[in-house]
Amino acid sequence: MEKVRRMERVVALTKLLVDNPCHLFSLTQFSDMFGTAKSTLSEDMVTIRDGLGRCGFGTLETVAGAAGGVRFLPYRSGDGTNRLLTELATKLATPDRMIPGGFLYMLDILFTSSLMVQVGEIFMTKFHRKSPDYIMTVETKGIPLAFMTARAFNLPLVMVRRDAKVTEGSTVSINYVTGSSKRIQTMSLPKRAIRPGSKVLIIDDFMKAGGTARGMIDLAGEVGADVVGTGVLVATAEPQKKLVEDYLALLILHDMEEHTKTIDIRPAFTD
Amino acid sequence: MEKVRRMERVVALTKLLVDNPCHLFSLTQFSDMFGTAKSTLSEDMVTIRDGLGRCGFGTLETVAGAAGGVRFLPYRSGDGTNRLLTELATKLATPDRMIPGGFLYMLDILFTSSLMVQVGEIFMTKFHRKSPDYIMTVETKGIPLAFMTARAFNLPLVMVRRDAKVTEGSTVSINYVTGSSKRIQTMSLPKRAIRPGSKVLIIDDFMKAGGTARGMIDLAGEVGADVVGTGVLVATAEPQKKLVEDYLALLILHDMEEHTKTIDIRPAFTD
């Protein structure tokens, strides 16, 4: 009977931990919840860590001290990452995704939660050491991807608007020049969205010349925040020189040939 | 040793199941993955179901037959739901959320993943019987909430635009009259986003007169889809008569008093 009860507790603890990535739980909290001694819970944590680790499902981190506890880090690397990037590249290379004007239809992929959960966890793994305080993106298509990254980090998402909304209170705006079409655009951010002095990670779905990312970096600077990294799902191979120097792309769009209907898109790296 | 191995397997299975709500896994798949007999896996499923059930973390559903298997349903009800709705109402009632013009600042709540995961699961619980094929929302603020609902259902999200984008191919558009300000607006949907004959669940963050929801219902009709339900996080008490007859609100905004800076917002029901 005790064996069964322990199993059920481990199931419940696993659910709590993996449902709240990067959230620090104290063993006291678990002890109150399940009426179990902390020493027993420590054993449970070892079991959970080993169970997750054996399948490459991330890891548990123990934080020592009075304010300590345990948290789930949804690290993804190696084979799992490579498989996902290859799957995404294959899905995005089907000819019917080509839209007149040289655009690539990605909405269905960007709006599939099972894929975006995994992409968010890859970005979390890659940028974890930068310790951002916020995930920033620009409306609209990239929101689910950025939100899943925010979830993997247990951080708030901040959304930059192409225009200011009256429903969001006072805003900070900048003008910026789009990298590819050289038009002047505005982007804005509610003033209360970011604490000055914060570290920001930019996540977006697509980068061509990098003008939008450049604009977000400038806008973050306006509110006294510092951009510690930029991650995009797809970057184009051309122009090779982007307006941001340092970014991580997961996939590279090498070529799109409208006549022959061929799309050449490949993982940007092997993990 | 076997005991430990079984525990670790149960941990990994729990993670797989809860990470993919409503996704049907076959026991054969698990059997190949862990090299374990299906009879043993069936016992594991009972343990996982009981472990989740005891904490109100949802349930496992077994689907019989050749195409059968097991899936995790993230049902939320009772105390957990009531606690969440009360927590949200309390957070939204702080005076500094009042924005000149009678608007309520909700962005930070809407962009907090740990809250939106739960709200998405509540909508899933409430609308599960309607068996929708898509979750539909309108850009922009409601996207994370709708996306988490789509995740809980394991369904694709479809986003309605306030204008048509060249990067999304051919679109269907309608004009509609906003319920509160009586302005004529346009909304559009990429043609390829929804299969004709599908069932659609509308999810949005806020409803005042219901003009936007009405527009989405009409737009769904244009592409041959049928709206089977409408869920919003917050609805205003006034106007009592909305442009949609049948909707589920989780919170009701009864009153906002700019002079005294008081916001009266409460859960719409007790679960």
Coordinates of C-alpha atoms in Angstrom, one line a residue:
Chain A
M1 CA 0.0 0.0 0.0
E2 CA 2.8 2.4 1.0
K3 CA 4.5 1.6 -2.3
V4 CA 1.3 2.6 -4.2
R5 CA 0.9 5.8 -2.2
R6 CA 4.5 6.7 -2.9
M7 CA 4.0 6.2 -6.6
E8 CA 1.0 8.4 -6.6
R9 CA 2.8 11.1 -4.8
V10 CA 5.6 10.9 -7.2
V11 CA 3.1 11.3 -10.1
A12 CA 1.6 14.3 -8.5
L13 CA 5.0 15.9 -7.8
T14 CA 6.1 15.3 -11.3
K15 CA 3.0 17.0 -12.7
L16 CA 3.5 20.0 -10.4
L17 CA 7.1 20.4 -11.2
V18 CA 7.0 19.9 -15.0
D19 CA 3.9 22.1 -15.3
N20 CA 5.8 25.0 -13.7
P21 CA 9.2 25.2 -15.4
C22 CA 11.8 27.2 -13.4
H23 CA 9.4 27.7 -10.6
L24 CA 11.1 27.2 -7.2
F25 CA 9.1 24.9 -4.9
S26 CA 10.3 24.5 -1.3
L27 CA 10.2 21.0 0.2
T28 CA 8.2 22.5 3.1
Q29 CA 5.5 23.4 0.6
F30 CA 5.5 19.8 -0.6
S31 CA 5.7 18.4 2.9
D32 CA 2.5 20.4 3.9
M33 CA 0.8 19.3 0.7
F34 CA 1.4 15.6 1.1
G35 CA 2.0 15.2 4.8
T36 CA 5.4 13.6 4.1
A37 CA 8.7 14.0 5.7
K38 CA 11.2 16.2 3.9
S39 CA 13.7 13.3 3.9
T40 CA 11.2 11.1 2.0
L41 CA 10.5 14.0 -0.4
S42 CA 14.3 14.3 -1.1
E43 CA 14.2 10.7 -2.2
D44 CA 11.2 11.4 -4.4
M45 CA 13.2 14.3 -6.0
V46 CA 16.0 11.9 -6.9
T47 CA 13.6 9.5 -8.5
I48 CA 12.0 12.3 -10.5
R49 CA 15.3 13.7 -11.6
D50 CA 16.5 10.3 -12.7
G51 CA 13.2 9.5 -14.5
L52 CA 13.3 12.7 -16.4
G53 CA 17.0 12.6 -17.1
R54 CA 16.9 9.1 -18.6
C55 CA 14.5 10.2 -21.3
G56 CA 16.1 13.6 -22.0
F57 CA 13.1 15.4 -20.6
G58 CA 15.0 18.0 -18.6
T59 CA 16.4 18.1 -15.1
L60 CA 15.6 19.0 -11.5
E61 CA 17.8 21.6 -9.9
T62 CA 18.2 21.8 -6.1
V63 CA 18.8 25.2 -4.6
A64 CA 20.3 25.1 -1.2
G65 CA 19.7 27.3 1.8
A66 CA 16.7 28.8 3.6
A67 CA 15.1 30.2 0.5
G68 CA 16.0 27.1 -1.4
G69 CA 14.0 24.3 -2.9
V70 CA 13.8 22.4 -6.2
R71 CA 12.8 23.4 -9.7
F72 CA 12.3 21.8 -13.0
L73 CA 14.5 23.0 -15.9
P74 CA 13.1 22.0 -19.2
Y75 CA 16.5 21.6 -20.9
R76 CA 16.4 20.1 -24.4
S77 CA 19.5 19.2 -26.3
G78 CA 21.1 16.7 -28.6
D79 CA 19.0 14.3 -30.5
G80 CA 15.6 15.7 -29.4
T81 CA 16.6 19.2 -30.6
N82 CA 18.0 17.9 -33.9
R83 CA 14.9 15.9 -34.6
L84 CA 12.6 18.8 -33.9
L85 CA 14.6 21.2 -36.1
T86 CA 14.6 18.7 -38.9
E87 CA 10.9 18.1 -38.5
L88 CA 10.2 21.9 -38.7
A89 CA 12.4 22.4 -41.7
T90 CA 10.7 19.5 -43.5
K91 CA 7.2 20.9 -42.7
L92 CA 8.2 24.4 -43.8
A93 CA 9.7 23.3 -47.1
T94 CA 6.4 22.1 -48.7
P95 CA 5.9 24.1 -52.0
D96 CA 2.3 25.2 -51.1
R97 CA 3.8 27.4 -48.4
M98 CA 5.1 29.8 -50.9
I99 CA 3.0 33.0 -51.0
P100 CA 3.2 35.5 -53.9
G101 CA 5.8 38.2 -53.2
G102 CA 8.3 35.7 -51.8
F103 CA 6.7 35.0 -48.4
L104 CA 6.6 31.8 -46.5
Y105 CA 3.3 30.6 -44.8
M106 CA 4.3 29.7 -41.3
L107 CA 1.1 30.5 -39.3
D108 CA -0.1 27.0 -38.8
I109 CA 3.3 25.9 -37.4
L110 CA 3.6 29.0 -35.2
F111 CA 0.1 28.3 -33.8
T112 CA 0.6 24.6 -33.1
S113 CA 1.2 24.4 -29.3
S114 CA 3.0 21.0 -29.2
L115 CA 5.7 22.4 -31.5
M116 CA 6.0 25.8 -29.8
V117 CA 6.3 24.2 -26.4
Q118 CA 9.4 22.5 -27.7
V119 CA 10.8 25.5 -29.5
G120 CA 10.3 27.6 -26.3
E121 CA 12.3 25.0 -24.3
I122 CA 15.1 25.1 -26.9
F123 CA 15.4 28.8 -26.6
M124 CA 15.3 28.5 -22.8
T125 CA 18.2 26.0 -22.9
K126 CA 20.2 28.2 -25.2
F127 CA 19.7 31.4 -23.3
H128 CA 19.4 30.2 -19.7
R129 CA 22.8 31.5 -18.8
K130 CA 21.9 35.0 -19.8
S131 CA 19.4 35.2 -16.9
P132 CA 16.8 37.4 -18.6
D133 CA 14.1 39.1 -16.5
Y134 CA 11.6 39.4 -19.4
I135 CA 10.9 37.9 -22.8
M136 CA 10.1 40.5 -25.4
T137 CA 8.5 40.1 -28.8
V138 CA 6.6 42.3 -31.3
E139 CA 3.0 41.7 -32.2
T140 CA 1.6 39.4 -33.7
K141 CA 2.7 36.1 -35.3
G142 CA 5.6 35.5 -32.9
I143 CA 3.5 35.8 -29.7
P144 CA 2.8 32.1 -29.1
L145 CA 6.4 31.2 -29.6
A146 CA 7.6 34.0 -27.3
F147 CA 4.9 33.1 -24.8
M148 CA 6.1 29.5 -24.7
T149 CA 9.7 30.7 -24.2
A150 CA 8.4 32.9 -21.4
R151 CA 6.7 29.8 -19.9
A152 CA 9.9 27.7 -20.1
F153 CA 11.7 30.5 -18.2
N154 CA 8.8 31.2 -15.9
L155 CA 9.2 34.9 -16.9
P156 CA 6.6 37.6 -18.0
L157 CA 6.2 38.3 -21.7
V158 CA 6.3 41.9 -22.9
M159 CA 4.8 42.8 -26.2
V160 CA 5.9 45.6 -28.4
R161 CA 3.1 47.2 -30.5
R162 CA 3.3 48.6 -34.0
D163 CA 1.2 51.4 -32.7
A164 CA 0.1 52.7 -29.3
K165 CA -3.2 51.5 -27.7
V166 CA -5.3 53.7 -25.5
T167 CA -6.2 50.7 -23.3
E168 CA -2.6 50.2 -22.2
G169 CA -1.8 53.6 -20.5
S170 CA 1.2 55.7 -21.2
T171 CA 3.7 54.3 -23.7
V172 CA 7.2 54.8 -24.9
S173 CA 7.6 55.0 -28.7
I174 CA 10.5 55.0 -31.2
N175 CA 10.7 55.3 -34.9
Y176 CA 12.8 52.8 -36.8
V177 CA 13.7 51.9 -40.3
T178 CA 12.7 48.5 -41.5
G179 CA 15.7 46.6 -42.7
S180 CA 14.3 45.2 -46.0
S181 CA 11.9 47.8 -47.3
K182 CA 13.5 50.9 -45.8
R183 CA 10.2 52.3 -44.5
I184 CA 9.9 54.3 -41.3
Q185 CA 7.8 52.6 -38.7
T186 CA 6.8 53.2 -35.1
M187 CA 6.9 50.8 -32.3
S188 CA 5.8 51.3 -28.7
L189 CA 5.8 49.7 -25.3
P190 CA 3.6 50.4 -22.3
K191 CA 5.7 52.3 -19.8
R192 CA 4.8 50.0 -16.9
A193 CA 5.6 46.8 -18.7
I194 CA 9.4 46.7 -17.9
R195 CA 11.3 47.7 -14.7
P196 CA 14.3 49.9 -15.6
G197 CA 17.6 48.1 -15.3
S198 CA 16.1 44.7 -16.4
K199 CA 17.6 42.2 -18.7
V200 CA 15.5 41.4 -21.8
L201 CA 15.6 38.4 -24.2
I202 CA 14.1 39.1 -27.6
I203 CA 12.2 36.2 -29.3
D204 CA 10.6 36.5 -32.8
D205 CA 9.5 34.2 -35.5
F206 CA 11.4 35.6 -38.5
M207 CA 14.4 37.7 -39.3
K208 CA 15.3 39.1 -42.7
A209 CA 17.5 42.2 -42.4
G210 CA 17.0 42.5 -38.6
G211 CA 15.3 45.9 -38.6
T212 CA 12.6 44.9 -36.3
A213 CA 15.0 43.3 -33.8
R214 CA 17.2 46.5 -34.0
G215 CA 14.1 48.6 -33.2
M216 CA 13.3 46.4 -30.2
I217 CA 16.8 46.7 -28.9
D218 CA 16.6 50.5 -29.2
L219 CA 13.1 50.5 -27.6
A220 CA 14.4 48.4 -24.7
G221 CA 17.2 51.0 -24.3
E222 CA 14.6 53.8 -24.1
V223 CA 13.1 52.2 -21.0
G224 CA 16.4 51.6 -19.4
A225 CA 16.5 47.8 -20.1
D226 CA 19.3 45.8 -21.6
V227 CA 18.9 43.2 -24.3
V228 CA 21.0 40.1 -23.4
G229 CA 20.1 38.0 -26.4
T230 CA 18.0 37.6 -29.6
G231 CA 16.4 34.3 -30.7
V232 CA 14.5 33.8 -33.9
L233 CA 12.9 30.6 -35.3
V234 CA 13.8 31.4 -39.0
A235 CA 16.4 33.7 -40.4
T236 CA 17.1 34.3 -44.1
A237 CA 20.5 33.6 -45.4
E238 CA 20.4 36.9 -47.3
P239 CA 21.2 39.6 -46.5
Q240 CA 24.1 38.0 -44.7
K241 CA 24.8 41.2 -42.8
K242 CA 21.9 41.9 -40.4
L243 CA 21.2 45.0 -38.4
V244 CA 21.8 43.0 -35.2
E245 CA 25.2 41.5 -34.7
D246 CA 24.4 38.8 -32.2
Y247 CA 21.4 36.5 -32.7
L248 CA 20.5 32.8 -32.6
A249 CA 18.4 31.4 -35.4
L250 CA 17.1 27.8 -35.3
L251 CA 16.5 27.5 -39.0
I252 CA 18.0 29.2 -42.0
L253 CA 15.9 30.0 -45.1
H254 CA 18.6 29.6 -47.8
D255 CA 16.5 30.1 -50.9
M256 CA 12.9 30.3 -52.2
E257 CA 12.5 29.7 -56.0
E258 CA 9.1 30.8 -57.2
H259 CA 9.4 29.3 -60.7
T260 CA 10.4 25.8 -59.5
K261 CA 8.4 26.0 -56.3
T262 CA 11.4 24.9 -54.2
I263 CA 12.0 26.1 -50.7
D264 CA 15.5 25.5 -49.2
I265 CA 15.2 25.7 -45.4
R266 CA 17.6 23.8 -43.0
P267 CA 18.5 23.6 -39.4
A268 CA 21.0 26.3 -38.5
F269 CA 23.1 24.0 -36.4
T270 CA 23.4 20.4 -35.1
D271 CA 23.1 20.2 -31.4
Chain B
M1 CA 16.1 -2.2 -8.6
E2 CA 12.9 -3.1 -10.5
K3 CA 10.9 -0.9 -8.1
V4 CA 13.2 2.1 -8.9
R5 CA 13.0 1.4 -12.6
R6 CA 9.2 1.3 -12.5
M7 CA 9.2 4.6 -10.6
E8 CA 11.4 6.3 -13.1
R9 CA 9.3 5.0 -15.9
V10 CA 6.1 6.3 -14.2
V11 CA 7.8 9.7 -13.9
A12 CA 8.7 9.8 -17.6
L13 CA 5.2 8.6 -18.6
T14 CA 3.6 11.3 -16.4
K15 CA 5.8 13.9 -18.1
L16 CA 4.9 12.7 -21.6
L17 CA 1.2 12.6 -20.8
V18 CA 0.7 15.9 -19.0
D19 CA 2.9 17.7 -21.5
N20 CA 0.6 16.7 -24.3
P21 CA -3.0 17.3 -23.1
C22 CA -5.6 15.4 -25.2
H23 CA -3.0 13.7 -27.3
L24 CA -3.8 10.0 -27.7
F25 CA -0.8 7.8 -27.0
S26 CA -1.0 4.1 -27.8
L27 CA 0.4 1.6 -25.3
T28 CA 2.4 0.1 -28.2
Q29 CA 4.2 3.4 -28.5
F30 CA 5.0 3.3 -24.8
S31 CA 5.9 -0.3 -25.0
D32 CA 8.5 0.3 -27.8
M33 CA 9.8 3.3 -25.9
F34 CA 10.4 1.6 -22.5
G35 CA 10.7 -2.1 -23.5
T36 CA 7.9 -2.9 -21.1
A37 CA 4.9 -5.3 -21.5
K38 CA 1.5 -3.6 -22.2
S39 CA 0.0 -5.2 -19.1
T40 CA 2.7 -3.5 -16.9
L41 CA 2.0 -0.2 -18.7
S42 CA -1.7 -0.6 -18.0
E43 CA -0.9 -0.8 -14.3
D44 CA 1.3 2.3 -14.7
M45 CA -1.6 4.1 -16.2
V46 CA -3.8 3.3 -13.2
T47 CA -1.1 4.6 -10.9
I48 CA -0.8 7.8 -12.9
R49 CA -4.6 8.3 -13.1
D50 CA -4.9 7.9 -9.4
G51 CA -2.0 10.1 -8.6
L52 CA -3.4 12.9 -10.7
G53 CA -6.9 12.4 -9.6
R54 CA -6.1 12.6 -5.9
C55 CA -4.7 16.1 -6.3
G56 CA -7.4 17.3 -8.8
F57 CA -4.8 17.6 -11.5
G58 CA -7.0 16.1 -14.3
T59 CA -7.5 12.6 -15.4
L60 CA -6.4 9.9 -17.9
E61 CA -8.9 8.6 -20.4
T62 CA -8.6 5.2 -21.9
V63 CA -9.8 4.8 -25.5
A64 CA -10.5 1.2 -26.4
G65 CA -10.0 -0.5 -29.7
A66 CA -7.3 -0.9 -32.3
A67 CA -6.9 2.9 -32.7
G68 CA -7.1 3.3 -29.0
G69 CA -4.7 4.3 -26.3
V70 CA -4.6 6.7 -23.4
R71 CA -4.7 10.5 -23.1
F72 CA -4.4 13.1 -20.4
L73 CA -7.4 15.4 -19.9
P74 CA -6.4 18.5 -17.9
Y75 CA -9.8 18.9 -16.3
R76 CA -10.0 21.6 -13.6
S77 CA -13.0 22.1 -11.4
G78 CA -14.2 22.8 -8.0
D79 CA -11.9 24.4 -5.4
G80 CA -9.0 24.9 -7.8
T81 CA -11.1 26.8 -10.2
N82 CA -12.7 28.9 -7.6
R83 CA -9.3 29.8 -6.0
L84 CA -7.9 30.8 -9.4
L85 CA -10.9 33.0 -10.3
T86 CA -10.8 34.7 -6.9
E87 CA -7.0 35.2 -7.3
L88 CA -7.5 36.8 -10.8
A89 CA -10.3 39.0 -9.6
T90 CA -8.2 40.3 -6.6
K91 CA -5.2 41.0 -8.9
L92 CA -7.4 42.8 -11.4
A93 CA -9.1 45.0 -8.8
T94 CA -6.0 47.0 -7.8
P95 CA -6.7 50.7 -8.4
D96 CA -3.5 51.4 -10.4
R97 CA -5.0 49.2 -13.2
M98 CA -7.5 51.9 -14.1
I99 CA -6.5 53.7 -17.3
P100 CA -7.9 57.0 -18.3
G101 CA -11.0 56.5 -20.6
G102 CA -12.4 53.7 -18.4
F103 CA -10.0 50.9 -19.5
L104 CA -8.6 48.1 -17.3
Y105 CA -4.9 47.2 -17.6
M106 CA -4.8 43.4 -17.9
L107 CA -1.7 42.9 -20.1
D108 CA 0.6 41.6 -17.3
I109 CA -2.0 39.0 -16.3
L110 CA -2.7 38.0 -19.8
F111 CA 1.0 37.5 -20.4
T112 CA 1.7 35.4 -17.3
S113 CA 2.0 31.9 -18.5
S114 CA 1.4 30.1 -15.1
L115 CA -2.0 31.9 -14.9
M116 CA -3.0 31.4 -18.6
V117 CA -2.1 27.7 -18.5
Q118 CA -4.8 27.3 -15.8
V119 CA -7.4 29.6 -17.5
G120 CA -6.9 27.6 -20.7
E121 CA -7.6 24.4 -18.8
I122 CA -10.7 25.8 -17.3
F123 CA -12.0 26.7 -20.8
M124 CA -11.1 23.2 -21.9
T125 CA -13.1 21.7 -19.0
K126 CA -16.1 23.9 -19.7
F127 CA -16.2 23.4 -23.5
H128 CA -14.8 19.8 -23.9
R129 CA -18.2 18.4 -24.8
K130 CA -18.6 20.8 -27.7
S131 CA -15.7 18.9 -29.4
P132 CA -14.3 21.9 -31.3
D133 CA -11.8 21.5 -34.2
Y134 CA -10.2 24.9 -33.8
I135 CA -9.7 27.6 -31.2
M136 CA -10.3 31.0 -32.8
T137 CA -9.3 34.4 -31.4
V138 CA -8.7 37.9 -32.7
E139 CA -5.3 39.7 -32.5
T140 CA -3.6 40.7 -30.1
K141 CA -4.0 40.6 -26.4
G142 CA -6.1 37.4 -26.2
I143 CA -3.6 35.3 -28.2
P144 CA -1.7 33.8 -25.2
L145 CA -5.0 32.9 -23.5
A146 CA -6.4 31.4 -26.6
F147 CA -3.1 29.6 -27.3
M148 CA -3.1 28.0 -23.9
T149 CA -6.7 26.9 -24.5
A150 CA -5.7 25.4 -27.8
R151 CA -2.9 23.6 -26.0
A152 CA -5.2 22.1 -23.4
F153 CA -7.4 20.9 -26.2
N154 CA -4.5 19.8 -28.4
L155 CA -6.1 21.9 -31.2
P156 CA -4.7 24.4 -33.7
L157 CA -5.2 28.1 -33.0
V158 CA -6.7 30.4 -35.7
M159 CA -6.1 34.1 -35.5
V160 CA -8.4 36.7 -37.0
R161 CA -6.7 39.9 -38.2
R162 CA -8.0 43.4 -38.0
D163 CA -6.5 43.8 -41.5
A164 CA -5.3 41.4 -44.1
K165 CA -1.6 40.6 -44.4
V166 CA 0.2 40.0 -47.6
T167 CA 2.3 37.3 -45.9
E168 CA -0.6 35.1 -45.3
G169 CA -2.0 34.5 -48.8
S170 CA -5.6 34.9 -49.8
T171 CA -8.0 35.9 -47.1
V172 CA -11.7 36.1 -46.4
S173 CA -12.8 39.5 -44.9
I174 CA -16.0 40.9 -43.4
N175 CA -17.1 44.3 -42.2
Y176 CA -18.7 44.5 -38.8
V177 CA -19.9 47.2 -36.4
T178 CA -18.2 47.4 -33.0
G179 CA -20.8 47.0 -30.3
S180 CA -19.7 49.9 -28.0
S181 CA -18.4 52.6 -30.3
K182 CA -20.5 51.7 -33.4
R183 CA -17.6 52.0 -35.8
I184 CA -17.4 49.9 -38.9
Q185 CA -14.3 47.7 -38.9
T186 CA -12.8 44.9 -41.0
M187 CA -11.7 41.5 -39.9
S188 CA -10.1 38.8 -42.0
L189 CA -8.9 35.3 -41.9
P190 CA -6.4 33.4 -44.1
K191 CA -8.5 31.1 -46.4
R192 CA -6.4 28.1 -45.7
A193 CA -6.6 28.4 -41.9
I194 CA -9.9 26.5 -41.4
R195 CA -11.4 23.5 -43.2
P196 CA -15.0 24.1 -44.3
G197 CA -17.5 22.3 -42.0
S198 CA -15.3 22.6 -38.9
K199 CA -16.4 23.4 -35.4
V200 CA -14.9 26.5 -33.9
L201 CA -14.5 27.7 -30.2
I202 CA -14.0 31.4 -29.8
I203 CA -11.8 32.5 -26.9
D204 CA -11.1 36.2 -26.1
D205 CA -9.8 38.2 -23.2
F206 CA -12.6 40.8 -22.9
M207 CA -16.2 41.4 -23.9
K208 CA -18.1 44.6 -23.6
A209 CA -21.0 44.7 -26.1
G210 CA -19.9 41.5 -28.0
G211 CA -19.4 43.2 -31.4
T212 CA -16.0 41.5 -31.9
A213 CA -17.3 38.1 -31.0
R214 CA -20.3 38.7 -33.3
G215 CA -17.9 39.6 -36.1
M216 CA -15.9 36.4 -35.5
I217 CA -19.1 34.3 -35.6
D218 CA -20.0 35.9 -39.0
L219 CA -16.5 35.4 -40.3
A220 CA -16.5 31.7 -39.3
G221 CA -19.8 31.4 -41.2
E222 CA -18.2 32.9 -44.3
V223 CA -15.6 30.1 -44.4
G224 CA -18.2 27.5 -43.8
A225 CA -17.4 26.8 -40.1
D226 CA -19.7 26.6 -37.2
V227 CA -19.1 28.4 -33.8
V228 CA -19.9 25.9 -31.0
G229 CA -19.1 28.2 -28.1
T230 CA -17.6 31.5 -27.0
G231 CA -15.4 31.9 -23.8
V232 CA -14.1 35.2 -22.5
L233 CA -11.9 35.9 -19.4
V234 CA -13.7 39.1 -18.5
A235 CA -17.2 40.4 -19.5
T236 CA -18.6 43.7 -18.4
A237 CA -22.0 43.7 -16.6
E238 CA -23.2 46.5 -18.8
P239 CA -24.6 46.4 -21.4
Q240 CA -26.5 43.4 -20.1
K241 CA -27.7 42.5 -23.6
K242 CA -24.7 41.5 -25.7
L243 CA -24.5 41.0 -29.5
V244 CA -23.9 37.3 -28.8
E245 CA -26.5 35.3 -27.0
D246 CA -24.5 32.4 -25.7
Y247 CA -21.1 33.0 -24.0
L248 CA -19.2 31.9 -20.9
A249 CA -17.4 34.6 -18.9
L250 CA -15.1 33.7 -16.1
L251 CA -15.1 37.1 -14.4
I252 CA -17.6 39.9 -14.5
L253 CA -16.5 43.5 -14.4
H254 CA -19.4 45.1 -12.5
D255 CA -18.2 48.6 -12.1
M256 CA -15.2 50.9 -12.4
E257 CA -15.4 54.2 -10.6
E258 CA -12.7 56.7 -11.8
H259 CA -13.2 59.2 -9.0
T260 CA -12.9 56.8 -6.1
K261 CA -10.5 54.5 -8.0
T262 CA -12.5 51.4 -7.1
I263 CA -12.8 48.4 -9.4
D264 CA -15.6 45.9 -8.8
I265 CA -14.7 42.6 -10.5
R266 CA -15.8 39.2 -9.4
P267 CA -15.9 35.6 -10.4
A268 CA -18.9 34.9 -12.7
F269 CA -19.7 31.6 -11.0
T270 CA -18.8 29.3 -8.2
D271 CA -17.6 26.0 -9.6

